[in-house]
Amino acid sequence: MCANCLENAVHEEQQRDAAEQQRKAAEKQLQMRREFQESKGLMRVKFRVFRLDTFGNWESLFEEAASFANELSPEALINISHSAGDAIGSHAVTVWFWSKQIVEDTTE
């Protein structure tokens, strides 16, 4: 087999492997989304508020809110919002997320 032919064969195999990995990753992501959508019946919207007066400055406040948001799965995170007003304690960041509802077993 010529050197060019061998290089082409190796390159084609690498392309097939990469395409297969992408297909598997997309399939896994789709499955995770399906499972998340199916579980939404047991999901409830929750939030956590971070107030500026607790952290002292905006950067610390945003870092703490981001740290909490990073603990959530991407599917669970809904949004991050902030507010700033003239009243004391009105400067805040709110992290909105999905949380599983605890369902009590009432069967005996």
mmCIF file of N, CA and C in Angstrom:
data_model
loop_
_atom_site.group_PDB
_atom_site.id
_atom_site.type_symbol
_atom_site.label_atom_id
_atom_site.label_comp_id
_atom_site.label_asym_id
_atom_site.label_seq_id
_atom_site.Cartn_x
_atom_site.Cartn_y
_atom_site.Cartn_z
ATOM 1 N N MET A 1 0.854 -1.178 0.000
ATOM 2 C CA MET A 1 0.000 0.000 0.000
ATOM 3 C C MET A 1 0.895 1.234 0.000
ATOM 4 N N CYS A 2 0.561 2.193 -0.825
ATOM 5 C CA CYS A 2 1.376 3.402 -0.923
ATOM 6 C C CYS A 2 1.203 4.249 0.337
ATOM 7 N N ALA A 3 2.163 5.127 0.592
ATOM 8 C CA ALA A 3 2.149 5.965 1.796
ATOM 9 C C ALA A 3 0.934 6.879 1.816
ATOM 10 N N ASN A 4 0.610 7.458 0.650
ATOM 11 C CA ASN A 4 -0.568 8.337 0.562
ATOM 12 C C ASN A 4 -1.851 7.566 0.852
ATOM 13 N N CYS A 5 -1.934 6.354 0.321
ATOM 14 C CA CYS A 5 -3.126 5.528 0.533
ATOM 15 C C CYS A 5 -3.286 5.199 2.014
ATOM 16 N N LEU A 6 -2.172 4.890 2.661
ATOM 17 C CA LEU A 6 -2.200 4.574 4.089
ATOM 18 C C LEU A 6 -2.631 5.794 4.898
ATOM 19 N N GLU A 7 -2.080 6.956 4.566
ATOM 20 C CA GLU A 7 -2.468 8.195 5.250
ATOM 21 C C GLU A 7 -3.954 8.467 5.075
ATOM 22 N N ASN A 8 -4.443 8.290 3.850
ATOM 23 C CA ASN A 8 -5.868 8.510 3.581
ATOM 24 C C ASN A 8 -6.744 7.545 4.379
ATOM 25 N N ALA A 9 -6.327 6.294 4.443
ATOM 26 C CA ALA A 9 -7.097 5.290 5.183
ATOM 27 C C ALA A 9 -7.143 5.635 6.670
ATOM 28 N N VAL A 10 -6.006 6.047 7.221
ATOM 29 C CA VAL A 10 -5.942 6.434 8.636
ATOM 30 C C VAL A 10 -6.815 7.659 8.880
ATOM 31 N N HIS A 11 -6.727 8.625 7.986
ATOM 32 C CA HIS A 11 -7.521 9.851 8.125
ATOM 33 C C HIS A 11 -9.020 9.540 8.074
ATOM 34 N N GLU A 12 -9.417 8.680 7.151
ATOM 35 C CA GLU A 12 -10.832 8.306 7.035
ATOM 36 C C GLU A 12 -11.312 7.590 8.294
ATOM 37 N N GLU A 13 -10.466 6.728 8.841
ATOM 38 C CA GLU A 13 -10.827 6.016 10.072
ATOM 39 C C GLU A 13 -10.966 6.996 11.239
ATOM 40 N N GLN A 14 -10.071 7.969 11.319
ATOM 41 C CA GLN A 14 -10.162 8.979 12.371
ATOM 42 C C GLN A 14 -11.443 9.800 12.227
ATOM 43 N N GLN A 15 -11.806 10.121 10.995
ATOM 44 C CA GLN A 15 -13.039 10.874 10.753
ATOM 45 C C GLN A 15 -14.264 10.057 11.162
ATOM 46 N N ARG A 16 -14.247 8.757 10.850
ATOM 47 C CA ARG A 16 -15.356 7.886 11.248
ATOM 48 C C ARG A 16 -15.456 7.805 12.770
ATOM 49 N N ASP A 17 -14.306 7.677 13.438
ATOM 50 C CA ASP A 17 -14.294 7.616 14.902
ATOM 51 C C ASP A 17 -14.828 8.911 15.511
ATOM 52 N N ALA A 18 -14.398 10.042 14.970
ATOM 53 C CA ALA A 18 -14.856 11.343 15.478
ATOM 54 C C ALA A 18 -16.358 11.502 15.263
ATOM 55 N N ALA A 19 -16.841 11.092 14.102
ATOM 56 C CA ALA A 19 -18.275 11.187 13.811
ATOM 57 C C ALA A 19 -19.070 10.285 14.749
ATOM 58 N N GLU A 20 -18.546 9.109 15.026
ATOM 59 C CA GLU A 20 -19.220 8.183 15.943
ATOM 60 C C GLU A 20 -19.252 8.749 17.367
ATOM 61 N N GLN A 21 -18.166 9.358 17.797
ATOM 62 C CA GLN A 21 -18.132 9.983 19.124
ATOM 63 C C GLN A 21 -19.133 11.129 19.211
ATOM 64 N N GLN A 22 -19.222 11.930 18.161
ATOM 65 C CA GLN A 22 -20.193 13.030 18.135
ATOM 66 C C GLN A 22 -21.616 12.495 18.164
ATOM 67 N N ARG A 23 -21.864 11.436 17.417
ATOM 68 C CA ARG A 23 -23.197 10.834 17.397
ATOM 69 C C ARG A 23 -23.578 10.318 18.781
ATOM 70 N N LYS A 24 -22.640 9.629 19.446
ATOM 71 C CA LYS A 24 -22.900 9.102 20.787
ATOM 72 C C LYS A 24 -23.133 10.230 21.788
ATOM 73 N N ALA A 25 -22.350 11.300 21.699
ATOM 74 C CA ALA A 25 -22.522 12.440 22.605
ATOM 75 C C ALA A 25 -23.880 13.100 22.393
ATOM 76 N N ALA A 26 -24.279 13.261 21.136
ATOM 77 C CA ALA A 26 -25.581 13.865 20.833
ATOM 78 C C ALA A 26 -26.715 12.965 21.323
ATOM 79 N N GLU A 27 -26.550 11.672 21.153
ATOM 80 C CA GLU A 27 -27.554 10.711 21.611
ATOM 81 C C GLU A 27 -27.685 10.758 23.135
ATOM 82 N N LYS A 28 -26.555 10.829 23.820
ATOM 83 C CA LYS A 28 -26.563 10.900 25.287
ATOM 84 C C LYS A 28 -27.235 12.191 25.757
ATOM 85 N N GLN A 29 -26.921 13.299 25.110
ATOM 86 C CA GLN A 29 -27.521 14.582 25.477
ATOM 87 C C GLN A 29 -29.030 14.551 25.249
ATOM 88 N N LEU A 30 -29.459 13.969 24.145
ATOM 89 C CA LEU A 30 -30.883 13.854 23.848
ATOM 90 C C LEU A 30 -31.582 12.989 24.897
ATOM 91 N N GLN A 31 -30.953 11.897 25.287
ATOM 92 C CA GLN A 31 -31.520 11.018 26.310
ATOM 93 C C GLN A 31 -31.634 11.749 27.646
ATOM 94 N N MET A 32 -30.618 12.519 28.009
ATOM 95 C CA MET A 32 -30.659 13.281 29.257
ATOM 96 C C MET A 32 -31.790 14.307 29.219
ATOM 97 N N ARG A 33 -31.963 14.957 28.076
ATOM 98 C CA ARG A 33 -33.053 15.933 27.946
ATOM 99 C C ARG A 33 -34.415 15.258 28.063
ATOM 100 N N ARG A 34 -34.553 14.083 27.433
ATOM 101 C CA ARG A 34 -35.820 13.345 27.531
ATOM 102 C C ARG A 34 -36.122 12.994 28.984
ATOM 103 N N GLU A 35 -35.114 12.469 29.675
ATOM 104 C CA GLU A 35 -35.300 12.094 31.075
ATOM 105 C C GLU A 35 -35.659 13.309 31.917
ATOM 106 N N PHE A 36 -35.010 14.432 31.651
ATOM 107 C CA PHE A 36 -35.309 15.652 32.403
ATOM 108 C C PHE A 36 -36.734 16.107 32.118
ATOM 109 N N GLN A 37 -37.142 16.100 30.849
ATOM 110 C CA GLN A 37 -38.495 16.516 30.494
ATOM 111 C C GLN A 37 -39.534 15.598 31.146
ATOM 112 N N GLU A 38 -39.260 14.299 31.151
ATOM 113 C CA GLU A 38 -40.190 13.347 31.755
ATOM 114 C C GLU A 38 -40.296 13.551 33.260
ATOM 115 N N SER A 39 -39.221 13.990 33.886
ATOM 116 C CA SER A 39 -39.227 14.165 35.339
ATOM 117 C C SER A 39 -39.821 15.498 35.765
ATOM 118 N N LYS A 40 -40.128 16.380 34.809
ATOM 119 C CA LYS A 40 -40.645 17.702 35.169
ATOM 120 C C LYS A 40 -41.954 17.624 35.938
ATOM 121 N N GLY A 41 -42.691 16.535 35.785
ATOM 122 C CA GLY A 41 -43.906 16.374 36.561
ATOM 123 C C GLY A 41 -43.617 16.365 38.050
ATOM 124 N N LEU A 42 -42.414 15.968 38.410
ATOM 125 C CA LEU A 42 -42.008 15.939 39.809
ATOM 126 C C LEU A 42 -41.099 17.105 40.153
ATOM 127 N N MET A 43 -40.941 18.033 39.231
ATOM 128 C CA MET A 43 -40.028 19.152 39.438
ATOM 129 C C MET A 43 -40.806 20.399 39.843
ATOM 130 N N ARG A 44 -40.168 21.223 40.642
ATOM 131 C CA ARG A 44 -40.746 22.492 41.064
ATOM 132 C C ARG A 44 -39.692 23.575 40.906
ATOM 133 N N VAL A 45 -40.140 24.786 40.594
ATOM 134 C CA VAL A 45 -39.223 25.918 40.478
ATOM 135 C C VAL A 45 -38.821 26.360 41.882
ATOM 136 N N LYS A 46 -37.528 26.525 42.080
ATOM 137 C CA LYS A 46 -36.986 27.013 43.349
ATOM 138 C C LYS A 46 -36.094 28.205 43.037
ATOM 139 N N PHE A 47 -35.720 28.937 44.069
ATOM 140 C CA PHE A 47 -34.812 30.062 43.885
ATOM 141 C C PHE A 47 -33.957 30.234 45.131
ATOM 142 N N ARG A 48 -32.832 30.881 44.939
ATOM 143 C CA ARG A 48 -31.958 31.249 46.060
ATOM 144 C C ARG A 48 -31.523 32.684 45.831
ATOM 145 N N VAL A 49 -31.695 33.504 46.860
ATOM 146 C CA VAL A 49 -31.386 34.929 46.772
ATOM 147 C C VAL A 49 -30.066 35.207 47.487
ATOM 148 N N PHE A 50 -29.216 35.976 46.836
ATOM 149 C CA PHE A 50 -27.946 36.427 47.406
ATOM 150 C C PHE A 50 -28.027 37.946 47.500
ATOM 151 N N ARG A 51 -27.883 38.499 48.713
ATOM 152 C CA ARG A 51 -28.043 39.944 48.921
ATOM 153 C C ARG A 51 -26.685 40.631 49.054
ATOM 154 N N LEU A 52 -26.602 41.822 48.480
ATOM 155 C CA LEU A 52 -25.353 42.580 48.482
ATOM 156 C C LEU A 52 -24.888 42.898 49.893
ATOM 157 N N ASP A 53 -25.802 43.213 50.805
ATOM 158 C CA ASP A 53 -25.388 43.584 52.160
ATOM 159 C C ASP A 53 -24.692 42.434 52.883
ATOM 160 N N THR A 54 -24.881 41.197 52.420
ATOM 161 C CA THR A 54 -24.210 40.040 53.009
ATOM 162 C C THR A 54 -22.780 39.897 52.495
ATOM 163 N N PHE A 55 -22.536 40.308 51.252
ATOM 164 C CA PHE A 55 -21.247 40.062 50.612
ATOM 165 C C PHE A 55 -20.364 41.295 50.495
ATOM 166 N N GLY A 56 -20.908 42.473 50.652
ATOM 167 C CA GLY A 56 -20.092 43.686 50.678
ATOM 168 C C GLY A 56 -19.881 44.372 49.346
ATOM 169 N N ASN A 57 -19.674 43.616 48.270
ATOM 170 C CA ASN A 57 -19.498 44.254 46.961
ATOM 171 C C ASN A 57 -20.100 43.360 45.877
ATOM 172 N N TRP A 58 -20.363 43.993 44.730
ATOM 173 C CA TRP A 58 -21.027 43.273 43.639
ATOM 174 C C TRP A 58 -20.226 42.063 43.179
ATOM 175 N N GLU A 59 -18.914 42.208 43.091
ATOM 176 C CA GLU A 59 -18.092 41.102 42.586
ATOM 177 C C GLU A 59 -18.221 39.865 43.473
ATOM 178 N N SER A 60 -18.134 40.066 44.792
ATOM 179 C CA SER A 60 -18.283 38.935 45.719
ATOM 180 C C SER A 60 -19.679 38.331 45.621
ATOM 181 N N LEU A 61 -20.670 39.195 45.485
ATOM 182 C CA LEU A 61 -22.053 38.736 45.353
ATOM 183 C C LEU A 61 -22.213 37.876 44.099
ATOM 184 N N PHE A 62 -21.716 38.370 42.965
ATOM 185 C CA PHE A 62 -21.819 37.613 41.716
ATOM 186 C C PHE A 62 -21.022 36.311 41.788
ATOM 187 N N GLU A 63 -19.846 36.342 42.410
ATOM 188 C CA GLU A 63 -19.034 35.126 42.536
ATOM 189 C C GLU A 63 -19.772 34.062 43.337
ATOM 190 N N GLU A 64 -20.407 34.467 44.432
ATOM 191 C CA GLU A 64 -21.137 33.510 45.263
ATOM 192 C C GLU A 64 -22.344 32.936 44.515
ATOM 193 N N ALA A 65 -23.080 33.799 43.836
ATOM 194 C CA ALA A 65 -24.237 33.327 43.056
ATOM 195 C C ALA A 65 -23.784 32.391 41.935
ATOM 196 N N ALA A 66 -22.694 32.735 41.261
ATOM 197 C CA ALA A 66 -22.169 31.887 40.183
ATOM 198 C C ALA A 66 -21.681 30.553 40.732
ATOM 199 N N SER A 67 -21.052 30.580 41.894
ATOM 200 C CA SER A 67 -20.583 29.346 42.518
ATOM 201 C C SER A 67 -21.754 28.405 42.800
ATOM 202 N N PHE A 68 -22.832 28.961 43.337
ATOM 203 C CA PHE A 68 -24.026 28.150 43.587
ATOM 204 C C PHE A 68 -24.597 27.619 42.270
ATOM 205 N N ALA A 69 -24.705 28.480 41.265
ATOM 206 C CA ALA A 69 -25.259 28.069 39.968
ATOM 207 C C ALA A 69 -24.406 26.969 39.333
ATOM 208 N N ASN A 70 -23.093 27.020 39.528
ATOM 209 C CA ASN A 70 -22.203 26.000 38.964
ATOM 210 C C ASN A 70 -22.398 24.636 39.612
ATOM 211 N N GLU A 71 -22.998 24.593 40.796
ATOM 212 C CA GLU A 71 -23.283 23.321 41.458
ATOM 213 C C GLU A 71 -24.496 22.630 40.833
ATOM 214 N N LEU A 72 -25.314 23.393 40.113
ATOM 215 C CA LEU A 72 -26.509 22.845 39.478
ATOM 216 C C LEU A 72 -26.153 22.243 38.126
ATOM 217 N N SER A 73 -26.959 21.293 37.679
ATOM 218 C CA SER A 73 -26.754 20.774 36.324
ATOM 219 C C SER A 73 -27.253 21.823 35.334
ATOM 220 N N PRO A 74 -26.714 21.845 34.119
ATOM 221 C CA PRO A 74 -27.184 22.820 33.129
ATOM 222 C C PRO A 74 -28.690 22.718 32.873
ATOM 223 N N GLU A 75 -29.236 21.504 32.951
ATOM 224 C CA GLU A 75 -30.666 21.321 32.732
ATOM 225 C C GLU A 75 -31.490 21.900 33.871
ATOM 226 N N ALA A 76 -30.929 21.940 35.082
ATOM 227 C CA ALA A 76 -31.676 22.424 36.246
ATOM 228 C C ALA A 76 -31.694 23.949 36.327
ATOM 229 N N LEU A 77 -30.673 24.602 35.800
ATOM 230 C CA LEU A 77 -30.600 26.066 35.879
ATOM 231 C C LEU A 77 -31.617 26.695 34.933
ATOM 232 N N ILE A 78 -32.472 27.554 35.482
ATOM 233 C CA ILE A 78 -33.469 28.245 34.667
ATOM 234 C C ILE A 78 -32.947 29.610 34.257
ATOM 235 N N ASN A 79 -32.520 30.405 35.247
ATOM 236 C CA ASN A 79 -32.109 31.778 34.961
ATOM 237 C C ASN A 79 -31.380 32.348 36.170
ATOM 238 N N ILE A 80 -30.652 33.427 35.931
ATOM 239 C CA ILE A 80 -30.037 34.208 37.003
ATOM 240 C C ILE A 80 -30.476 35.644 36.773
ATOM 241 N N SER A 81 -31.053 36.261 37.804
ATOM 242 C CA SER A 81 -31.517 37.641 37.670
ATOM 243 C C SER A 81 -30.905 38.492 38.777
ATOM 244 N N HIS A 82 -30.913 39.793 38.564
ATOM 245 C CA HIS A 82 -30.405 40.685 39.608
ATOM 246 C C HIS A 82 -31.312 41.902 39.712
ATOM 247 N N SER A 83 -31.244 42.538 40.861
ATOM 248 C CA SER A 83 -32.016 43.761 41.071
ATOM 249 C C SER A 83 -31.161 44.744 41.853
ATOM 250 N N ALA A 84 -31.397 46.013 41.609
ATOM 251 C CA ALA A 84 -30.693 47.076 42.324
ATOM 252 C C ALA A 84 -31.678 48.219 42.514
ATOM 253 N N GLY A 85 -31.860 48.608 43.746
ATOM 254 C CA GLY A 85 -32.789 49.695 44.029
ATOM 255 C C GLY A 85 -32.228 50.609 45.099
ATOM 256 N N ASP A 86 -33.032 51.555 45.518
ATOM 257 C CA ASP A 86 -32.594 52.519 46.525
ATOM 258 C C ASP A 86 -32.774 52.015 47.951
ATOM 259 N N ALA A 87 -33.643 51.044 48.149
ATOM 260 C CA ALA A 87 -33.919 50.560 49.501
ATOM 261 C C ALA A 87 -32.779 49.681 50.005
ATOM 262 N N ILE A 88 -32.597 49.660 51.307
ATOM 263 C CA ILE A 88 -31.575 48.809 51.919
ATOM 264 C C ILE A 88 -31.946 47.347 51.657
ATOM 265 N N GLY A 89 -30.976 46.576 51.238
ATOM 266 C CA GLY A 89 -31.205 45.161 50.960
ATOM 267 C C GLY A 89 -31.836 44.876 49.614
ATOM 268 N N SER A 90 -32.017 45.903 48.790
ATOM 269 C CA SER A 90 -32.672 45.678 47.498
ATOM 270 C C SER A 90 -31.696 45.253 46.406
ATOM 271 N N HIS A 91 -30.411 45.292 46.678
ATOM 272 C CA HIS A 91 -29.410 44.826 45.710
ATOM 273 C C HIS A 91 -29.247 43.317 45.908
ATOM 274 N N ALA A 92 -29.651 42.546 44.902
ATOM 275 C CA ALA A 92 -29.639 41.097 45.068
ATOM 276 C C ALA A 92 -29.479 40.393 43.731
ATOM 277 N N VAL A 93 -29.011 39.154 43.816
ATOM 278 C CA VAL A 93 -28.945 38.248 42.678
ATOM 279 C C VAL A 93 -29.792 37.038 43.055
ATOM 280 N N THR A 94 -30.639 36.608 42.133
ATOM 281 C CA THR A 94 -31.489 35.441 42.375
ATOM 282 C C THR A 94 -31.164 34.372 41.342
ATOM 283 N N VAL A 95 -30.927 33.161 41.826
ATOM 284 C CA VAL A 95 -30.685 32.009 40.957
ATOM 285 C C VAL A 95 -31.968 31.177 40.952
ATOM 286 N N TRP A 96 -32.551 31.009 39.776
ATOM 287 C CA TRP A 96 -33.780 30.241 39.594
ATOM 288 C C TRP A 96 -33.417 28.869 39.039
ATOM 289 N N PHE A 97 -33.995 27.806 39.621
ATOM 290 C CA PHE A 97 -33.626 26.463 39.185
ATOM 291 C C PHE A 97 -34.766 25.476 39.427
ATOM 292 N N TRP A 98 -34.691 24.354 38.708
ATOM 293 C CA TRP A 98 -35.627 23.257 38.912
ATOM 294 C C TRP A 98 -35.112 22.393 40.053
ATOM 295 N N SER A 99 -36.030 21.919 40.889
ATOM 296 C CA SER A 99 -35.664 21.025 41.985
ATOM 297 C C SER A 99 -36.687 19.903 42.051
ATOM 298 N N LYS A 100 -36.231 18.716 42.363
ATOM 299 C CA LYS A 100 -37.159 17.591 42.460
ATOM 300 C C LYS A 100 -38.056 17.759 43.676
ATOM 301 N N GLN A 101 -39.326 17.509 43.455
ATOM 302 C CA GLN A 101 -40.288 17.555 44.542
ATOM 303 C C GLN A 101 -40.204 16.236 45.289
ATOM 304 N N ILE A 102 -40.188 16.311 46.607
ATOM 305 C CA ILE A 102 -40.188 15.095 47.405
ATOM 306 C C ILE A 102 -41.638 14.643 47.522
ATOM 307 N N VAL A 103 -41.905 13.455 47.013
ATOM 308 C CA VAL A 103 -43.261 12.920 47.025
ATOM 309 C C VAL A 103 -43.352 11.903 48.149
ATOM 310 N N GLU A 104 -44.272 12.157 49.070
ATOM 311 C CA GLU A 104 -44.438 11.235 50.189
ATOM 312 C C GLU A 104 -45.230 10.024 49.732
ATOM 313 N N ASP A 105 -44.798 8.870 50.165
ATOM 314 C CA ASP A 105 -45.495 7.632 49.828
ATOM 315 C C ASP A 105 -46.669 7.478 50.786
ATOM 316 N N THR A 106 -47.889 7.547 50.252
ATOM 317 C CA THR A 106 -49.077 7.448 51.096
ATOM 318 C C THR A 106 -49.692 6.059 51.053
ATOM 319 N N THR A 107 -49.063 5.152 50.320
ATOM 320 C CA THR A 107 -49.584 3.781 50.269
ATOM 321 C C THR A 107 -49.117 3.024 51.493
ATOM 322 N N GLU A 108 -49.968 2.158 51.954
ATOM 323 C CA GLU A 108 -49.593 1.361 53.136
ATOM 324 C C GLU A 108 -49.687 -0.100 52.840
#
